[in-house]
PDB file of C-alpha atoms and ligand atoms in Angstrom:
ATOM      1  CA  MET A   1     -65.417  70.451 -52.985  1.00 81.00           C
ATOM      2  CA  ALA A   2     -65.552  70.942 -56.784  1.00 93.00           C
ATOM      3  CA  LYS A   3     -62.713  70.350 -59.178  1.00 95.00           C
ATOM      4  CA  GLY A   4     -61.171  72.807 -61.384  1.00 96.00           C
ATOM      5  CA  LEU A   5     -58.169  74.180 -62.979  1.00 97.00           C
ATOM      6  CA  VAL A   6     -55.369  74.704 -60.405  1.00 97.00           C
ATOM      7  CA  GLY A   7     -52.283  75.519 -62.346  1.00 96.00           C
ATOM      8  CA  GLN A   8     -50.091  75.193 -65.498  1.00 97.00           C
ATOM      9  CA  LEU A   9     -47.642  72.293 -65.810  1.00 98.00           C
ATOM     10  CA  LEU A  10     -46.385  73.005 -69.357  1.00 98.00           C
ATOM     11  CA  THR A  11     -46.690  76.256 -71.587  1.00 98.00           C
ATOM     12  CA  THR A  12     -47.436  76.345 -75.168  1.00 98.00           C
ATOM     13  CA  GLU A  13     -44.040  77.238 -76.038  1.00 98.00           C
ATOM     14  CA  GLN A  14     -42.519  74.087 -74.164  1.00 98.00           C
ATOM     15  CA  ILE A  15     -45.117  71.946 -75.945  1.00 98.00           C
ATOM     16  CA  GLN A  16     -44.428  73.241 -79.282  1.00 98.00           C
ATOM     17  CA  ALA A  17     -40.678  72.781 -78.863  1.00 98.00           C
ATOM     18  CA  LYS A  18     -40.978  69.178 -77.988  1.00 98.00           C
ATOM     19  CA  VAL A  19     -43.394  68.510 -80.518  1.00 98.00           C
ATOM     20  CA  ARG A  20     -40.736  69.741 -83.148  1.00 98.00           C
ATOM     21  CA  GLU A  21     -38.160  67.475 -81.715  1.00 98.00           C
ATOM     22  CA  LEU A  22     -40.400  64.510 -81.752  1.00 98.00           C
ATOM     23  CA  GLY A  23     -41.286  65.200 -85.307  1.00 98.00           C
ATOM     24  CA  ASP A  24     -37.745  65.616 -86.312  1.00 98.00           C
ATOM     25  CA  GLN A  25     -36.581  62.405 -84.902  1.00 98.00           C
ATOM     26  CA  ILE A  26     -39.854  60.479 -86.367  1.00 98.00           C
ATOM     27  CA  SER A  27     -38.580  62.044 -89.929  1.00 98.00           C
ATOM     28  CA  ARG A  28     -35.186  60.698 -89.500  1.00 98.00           C
ATOM     29  CA  ASP A  29     -36.026  57.389 -88.277  1.00 98.00           C
ATOM     30  CA  TYR A  30     -38.540  56.733 -91.034  1.00 98.00           C
ATOM     31  CA  ALA A  31     -36.581  58.127 -93.836  1.00 98.00           C
ATOM     32  CA  GLY A  32     -37.275  56.568 -96.980  1.00 98.00           C
ATOM     33  CA  GLU A  33     -40.680  54.902 -95.702  1.00 98.00           C
ATOM     34  CA  GLU A  34     -44.147  55.736 -95.745  1.00 98.00           C
ATOM     35  CA  LEU A  35     -45.895  56.110 -92.252  1.00 98.00           C
ATOM     36  CA  LEU A  36     -49.555  55.497 -91.324  1.00 98.00           C
ATOM     37  CA  VAL A  37     -50.176  57.937 -88.350  1.00 98.00           C
ATOM     38  CA  VAL A  38     -52.950  56.655 -86.158  1.00 98.00           C
ATOM     39  CA  GLY A  39     -54.286  59.390 -83.831  1.00 98.00           C
ATOM     40  CA  ILE A  40     -56.113  57.945 -80.664  1.00 97.00           C
ATOM     41  CA  LEU A  41     -59.202  60.059 -80.236  1.00 96.00           C
ATOM     42  CA  LYS A  42     -60.203  62.121 -78.760  1.00 95.00           C
ATOM     43  CA  GLY A  43     -57.309  63.315 -76.481  1.00 96.00           C
ATOM     44  CA  ALA A  44     -54.434  63.206 -79.119  1.00 98.00           C
ATOM     45  CA  PHE A  45     -56.308  65.068 -81.865  1.00 98.00           C
ATOM     46  CA  VAL A  46     -54.492  68.289 -81.216  1.00 98.00           C
ATOM     47  CA  PHE A  47     -51.049  66.768 -80.483  1.00 98.00           C
ATOM     48  CA  CYS A  48     -51.447  64.578 -83.633  1.00 98.00           C
ATOM     49  CA  ALA A  49     -52.438  67.614 -85.920  1.00 98.00           C
ATOM     50  CA  ASP A  50     -49.430  69.667 -84.596  1.00 98.00           C
ATOM     51  CA  LEU A  51     -47.002  66.615 -84.843  1.00 98.00           C
ATOM     52  CA  LEU A  52     -48.041  65.787 -88.616  1.00 98.00           C
ATOM     53  CA  ARG A  53     -47.127  69.170 -89.602  1.00 98.00           C
ATOM     54  CA  THR A  54     -43.574  68.807 -88.303  1.00 98.00           C
ATOM     55  CA  VAL A  55     -43.009  65.245 -90.006  1.00 98.00           C
ATOM     56  CA  THR A  56     -41.571  65.216 -93.435  1.00 98.00           C
ATOM     57  CA  VAL A  57     -41.725  61.495 -94.687  1.00 98.00           C
ATOM     58  CA  PRO A  58     -44.882  60.727 -96.852  1.00 98.00           C
ATOM     59  CA  CYS A  59     -47.834  60.162 -94.495  1.00 97.00           C
ATOM     60  CA  LYS A  60     -51.366  58.750 -94.373  1.00 98.00           C
ATOM     61  CA  VAL A  61     -53.453  59.594 -91.410  1.00 98.00           C
ATOM     62  CA  ASP A  62     -56.038  57.530 -89.743  1.00 98.00           C
ATOM     63  CA  PHE A  63     -57.781  57.731 -86.068  1.00 98.00           C
ATOM     64  CA  MET A  64     -59.206  55.177 -83.571  1.00 97.00           C
ATOM     65  CA  ALA A  65     -61.406  56.128 -80.681  1.00 96.00           C
ATOM     66  CA  VAL A  66     -61.183  54.102 -77.469  1.00 91.00           C
ATOM     67  CA  SER A  67     -62.753  54.559 -74.184  1.00 84.00           C
ATOM     68  CA  SER A  68     -61.608  53.393 -70.800  1.00 74.00           C
ATOM     69  CA  TYR A  69     -62.193  56.413 -68.366  1.00 57.00           C
ATOM     70  CA  GLY A  70     -65.824  57.486 -68.901  1.00 54.00           C
ATOM     71  CA  GLN A  71     -66.559  60.423 -66.654  1.00 53.00           C
ATOM     72  CA  SER A  72     -63.996  59.583 -63.894  1.00 57.00           C
ATOM     73  CA  THR A  73     -60.187  60.320 -63.365  1.00 57.00           C
ATOM     74  CA  GLU A  74     -59.585  56.474 -62.788  1.00 59.00           C
ATOM     75  CA  SER A  75     -59.069  53.900 -65.735  1.00 59.00           C
ATOM     76  CA  SER A  76     -61.730  51.375 -65.587  1.00 60.00           C
ATOM     77  CA  GLY A  77     -58.967  49.010 -67.176  1.00 65.00           C
ATOM     78  CA  VAL A  78     -61.399  47.954 -69.722  1.00 75.00           C
ATOM     79  CA  ILE A  79     -60.532  48.982 -73.266  1.00 86.00           C
ATOM     80  CA  LYS A  80     -63.309  49.402 -75.842  1.00 87.00           C
ATOM     81  CA  ILE A  81     -62.772  50.223 -79.419  1.00 92.00           C
ATOM     82  CA  ILE A  82     -65.460  53.005 -80.216  1.00 94.00           C
ATOM     83  CA  LYS A  83     -64.105  53.676 -83.831  1.00 96.00           C
ATOM     84  CA  ASP A  84     -61.914  51.254 -85.712  1.00 96.00           C
ATOM     85  CA  LEU A  85     -59.399  51.965 -88.440  1.00 97.00           C
ATOM     86  CA  ASP A  86     -61.078  53.092 -91.994  1.00 95.00           C
ATOM     87  CA  SER A  87     -57.808  51.166 -93.693  1.00 91.00           C
ATOM     88  CA  SER A  88     -56.019  48.030 -93.338  1.00 96.00           C
ATOM     89  CA  VAL A  89     -52.537  48.151 -91.484  1.00 97.00           C
ATOM     90  CA  GLU A  90     -51.242  45.194 -93.254  1.00 97.00           C
ATOM     91  CA  GLY A  91     -47.619  45.642 -94.235  1.00 97.00           C
ATOM     92  CA  ARG A  92     -47.667  49.097 -93.015  1.00 98.00           C
ATOM     93  CA  HIS A  93     -45.443  51.139 -90.540  1.00 98.00           C
ATOM     94  CA  VAL A  94     -47.965  52.334 -87.969  1.00 98.00           C
ATOM     95  CA  LEU A  95     -47.163  55.124 -85.625  1.00 98.00           C
ATOM     96  CA  LEU A  96     -49.740  55.271 -82.756  1.00 98.00           C
ATOM     97  CA  VAL A  97     -50.019  58.756 -81.345  1.00 98.00           C
ATOM     98  CA  GLU A  98     -51.752  59.112 -77.882  1.00 98.00           C
ATOM     99  CA  ASP A  99     -51.903  61.838 -75.582  1.00 98.00           C
ATOM    100  CA  ILE A 100     -50.737  60.309 -72.363  1.00 97.00           C
ATOM    101  CA  VAL A 101     -49.540  56.882 -71.181  1.00 96.00           C
ATOM    102  CA  ASP A 102     -50.693  56.153 -67.613  1.00 94.00           C
ATOM    103  CA  SER A 103     -51.429  52.678 -66.559  1.00 92.00           C
ATOM    104  CA  GLY A 104     -50.229  51.623 -70.055  1.00 94.00           C
ATOM    105  CA  LEU A 105     -53.462  49.387 -70.495  1.00 92.00           C
ATOM    106  CA  THR A 106     -54.909  51.499 -73.564  1.00 92.00           C
ATOM    107  CA  LEU A 107     -51.421  51.288 -75.412  1.00 94.00           C
ATOM    108  CA  ARG A 108     -50.559  47.876 -74.825  1.00 93.00           C
ATOM    109  CA  TYR A 109     -54.025  46.727 -76.202  1.00 92.00           C
ATOM    110  CA  LEU A 110     -53.769  48.785 -79.067  1.00 94.00           C
ATOM    111  CA  ARG A 111     -50.157  47.748 -79.929  1.00 94.00           C
ATOM    112  CA  GLU A 112     -51.075  44.118 -79.593  1.00 93.00           C
ATOM    113  CA  HIS A 113     -54.270  44.593 -81.816  1.00 93.00           C
ATOM    114  CA  LEU A 114     -52.360  46.223 -84.709  1.00 96.00           C
ATOM    115  CA  GLN A 115     -49.484  43.700 -84.705  1.00 95.00           C
ATOM    116  CA  HIS A 116     -52.189  41.043 -84.901  1.00 96.00           C
ATOM    117  CA  GLN A 117     -53.223  42.784 -87.974  1.00 96.00           C
ATOM    118  CA  ASN A 118     -49.867  42.209 -89.622  1.00 96.00           C
ATOM    119  CA  ALA A 119     -48.513  45.744 -89.513  1.00 97.00           C
ATOM    120  CA  LYS A 120     -44.703  45.892 -91.008  1.00 98.00           C
ATOM    121  CA  SER A 121     -43.995  47.812 -87.711  1.00 98.00           C
ATOM    122  CA  VAL A 122     -46.037  49.553 -84.621  1.00 98.00           C
ATOM    123  CA  LYS A 123     -44.482  52.197 -82.784  1.00 98.00           C
ATOM    124  CA  VAL A 124     -45.807  54.468 -80.175  1.00 98.00           C
ATOM    125  CA  CYS A 125     -45.422  58.225 -79.761  1.00 98.00           C
ATOM    126  CA  VAL A 126     -46.955  59.920 -76.519  1.00 98.00           C
ATOM    127  CA  LEU A 127     -46.873  63.368 -75.556  1.00 98.00           C
ATOM    128  CA  LEU A 128     -47.066  62.726 -71.729  1.00 98.00           C
ATOM    129  CA  ASP A 129     -45.887  59.932 -69.496  1.00 98.00           C
ATOM    130  CA  LYS A 130     -46.647  59.303 -66.048  1.00 97.00           C
ATOM    131  CA  PRO A 131     -44.340  56.450 -65.082  1.00 94.00           C
ATOM    132  CA  SER A 132     -45.352  56.000 -61.589  1.00 93.00           C
ATOM    133  CA  ARG A 133     -48.949  54.827 -62.720  1.00 90.00           C
ATOM    134  CA  ARG A 134     -47.900  52.240 -64.747  1.00 93.00           C
ATOM    135  CA  LYS A 135     -49.891  48.691 -64.192  1.00 92.00           C
ATOM    136  CA  THR A 136     -48.259  47.172 -67.480  1.00 92.00           C
ATOM    137  CA  GLU A 137     -45.056  47.271 -69.422  1.00 91.00           C
ATOM    138  CA  VAL A 138     -45.361  49.015 -72.601  1.00 92.00           C
ATOM    139  CA  ALA A 139     -42.712  50.281 -75.021  1.00 94.00           C
ATOM    140  CA  VAL A 140     -42.844  53.866 -75.939  1.00 97.00           C
ATOM    141  CA  ASP A 141     -40.751  54.699 -78.649  1.00 98.00           C
ATOM    142  CA  TYR A 142     -41.237  58.713 -78.940  1.00 98.00           C
ATOM    143  CA  ARG A 143     -41.969  60.159 -75.422  1.00 98.00           C
ATOM    144  CA  GLY A 144     -42.875  64.064 -75.041  1.00 98.00           C
ATOM    145  CA  PHE A 145     -42.547  64.656 -71.204  1.00 98.00           C
ATOM    146  CA  GLY A 146     -42.400  62.468 -68.184  1.00 98.00           C
ATOM    147  CA  ILE A 147     -44.869  64.077 -65.848  1.00 97.00           C
ATOM    148  CA  PRO A 148     -45.966  63.444 -61.948  1.00 96.00           C
ATOM    149  CA  ASP A 149     -49.134  61.837 -60.838  1.00 95.00           C
ATOM    150  CA  GLU A 150     -51.531  64.822 -61.487  1.00 95.00           C
ATOM    151  CA  PHE A 151     -54.665  64.767 -63.279  1.00 96.00           C
ATOM    152  CA  ILE A 152     -54.021  66.979 -66.435  1.00 97.00           C
ATOM    153  CA  VAL A 153     -55.952  68.817 -69.068  1.00 98.00           C
ATOM    154  CA  GLY A 154     -55.607  70.807 -72.170  1.00 98.00           C
ATOM    155  CA  TYR A 155     -54.022  70.633 -75.467  1.00 98.00           C
ATOM    156  CA  GLY A 156     -56.756  68.241 -76.556  1.00 98.00           C
ATOM    157  CA  ILE A 157     -57.093  66.291 -73.363  1.00 98.00           C
ATOM    158  CA  ASP A 158     -60.158  66.637 -71.217  1.00 97.00           C
ATOM    159  CA  TYR A 159     -61.639  66.269 -67.650  1.00 97.00           C
ATOM    160  CA  ALA A 160     -65.290  65.007 -68.384  1.00 95.00           C
ATOM    161  CA  GLU A 161     -65.129  66.604 -71.834  1.00 96.00           C
ATOM    162  CA  ASN A 162     -64.083  69.861 -70.519  1.00 97.00           C
ATOM    163  CA  TYR A 163     -60.752  71.922 -71.171  1.00 98.00           C
ATOM    164  CA  ARG A 164     -59.540  70.444 -74.355  1.00 98.00           C
ATOM    165  CA  HIS A 165     -59.392  73.803 -75.991  1.00 98.00           C
ATOM    166  CA  LEU A 166     -56.598  74.929 -73.606  1.00 98.00           C
ATOM    167  CA  PRO A 167     -53.412  75.802 -75.735  1.00 98.00           C
ATOM    168  CA  TYR A 168     -51.310  74.580 -72.569  1.00 98.00           C
ATOM    169  CA  ILE A 169     -51.361  71.708 -70.191  1.00 98.00           C
ATOM    170  CA  GLY A 170     -53.003  72.609 -67.063  1.00 98.00           C
ATOM    171  CA  MET A 171     -53.655  70.573 -63.386  1.00 98.00           C
ATOM    172  CA  ILE A 172     -57.102  69.838 -62.157  1.00 97.00           C
ATOM    173  CA  GLY A 173     -57.510  69.850 -58.502  1.00 96.00           C
ATOM    174  CA  GLU A 174     -60.001  70.834 -55.642  1.00 95.00           C
ATOM    175  CA  VAL A 175     -61.274  74.266 -55.816  1.00 94.00           C
ATOM    176  CA  ASP A 176     -63.628  76.114 -53.763  1.00 81.00           C
TER     177      ASP A 176
HETATM  178  P1  IMP B   1     -53.895  54.242 -69.656  1.00 82.26           P
HETATM  179  O1  IMP B   1     -54.528  53.220 -70.494  1.00 82.26           O
HETATM  180  O2  IMP B   1     -54.240  54.101 -68.210  1.00 82.26           O
HETATM  181  O3  IMP B   1     -52.357  54.398 -70.122  1.00 82.26           O
HETATM  182  O4  IMP B   1     -54.725  55.519 -70.152  1.00 82.26           O
HETATM  183  C1  IMP B   1     -54.301  56.282 -70.969  1.00 82.26           C
HETATM  184  C2  IMP B   1     -55.597  57.244 -71.336  1.00 82.26           C
HETATM  185  O5  IMP B   1     -55.955  57.694 -70.058  1.00 82.26           O
HETATM  186  C3  IMP B   1     -55.126  58.468 -71.868  1.00 82.26           C
HETATM  187  O6  IMP B   1     -55.224  58.351 -73.552  1.00 82.26           O
HETATM  188  C4  IMP B   1     -56.069  59.661 -71.556  1.00 82.26           C
HETATM  189  O7  IMP B   1     -57.275  59.563 -72.280  1.00 82.26           O
HETATM  190  C5  IMP B   1     -56.438  59.209 -70.074  1.00 82.26           C
HETATM  191  N1  IMP B   1     -55.834  59.764 -69.009  1.00 82.26           N
HETATM  192  C6  IMP B   1     -54.778  59.345 -68.081  1.00 82.26           C
HETATM  193  N2  IMP B   1     -54.352  60.394 -67.516  1.00 82.26           N
HETATM  194  C7  IMP B   1     -55.093  61.461 -67.813  1.00 82.26           C
HETATM  195  C8  IMP B   1     -55.064  62.744 -67.091  1.00 82.26           C
HETATM  196  O8  IMP B   1     -54.251  63.157 -66.202  1.00 82.26           O
HETATM  197  N3  IMP B   1     -55.979  63.471 -67.635  1.00 82.26           N
HETATM  198  C9  IMP B   1     -56.804  63.123 -68.724  1.00 82.26           C
HETATM  199  N4  IMP B   1     -56.744  61.947 -69.145  1.00 82.26           N
HETATM  200  C10 IMP B   1     -56.098  60.943 -68.718  1.00 82.26           C
HETATM  201 MG1   MG B   2     -57.047  59.053 -74.380  1.00 82.26          MG
END
């Protein structure tokens, strides 16, 4: 059986309202500070772009690309940095922006990686959280939605590089 889109989990409107809430909270928490927002490519690129436009404190933006999934729907557990930051994080308040926390391995690795490089603080903002899939503890400071154990796509998130362009979050399943 082939896999394809089987339904919608979150609408564009639900996502936009949540992104604004997160941005407002971040703006309040970092009042008087400057932020380095680090988007995790590729999945977080749409979320990061929307979130940034709701944040009112001064920001710089950088990106990292990591891989752990390849063409599969299961994490290999091995995190590899494909693209590192362009600038140093030393002495800066870093906000990691990620699409999904699933096993937690990616964010745990990245948080520790940046802490070791002497960031002043490292916090994590994720749009989606699948708590039932966690394999390692990782603190999530800003969390959009808790979701069930479904493979989801859209709003920047892919299945084998497809569906990133969808303006909503959909679910992947068996289709004829
Ligand atoms: P973790 O290291 O297992 O927490 O994996 C997090 C990463 O896995 C996310 O950044 C996504 O790239 C990917 N991922 C986890 N769940 C899904 C999903 O349902 N759809 C697409 N990608 C996913
Ligand atoms: Mg990802």
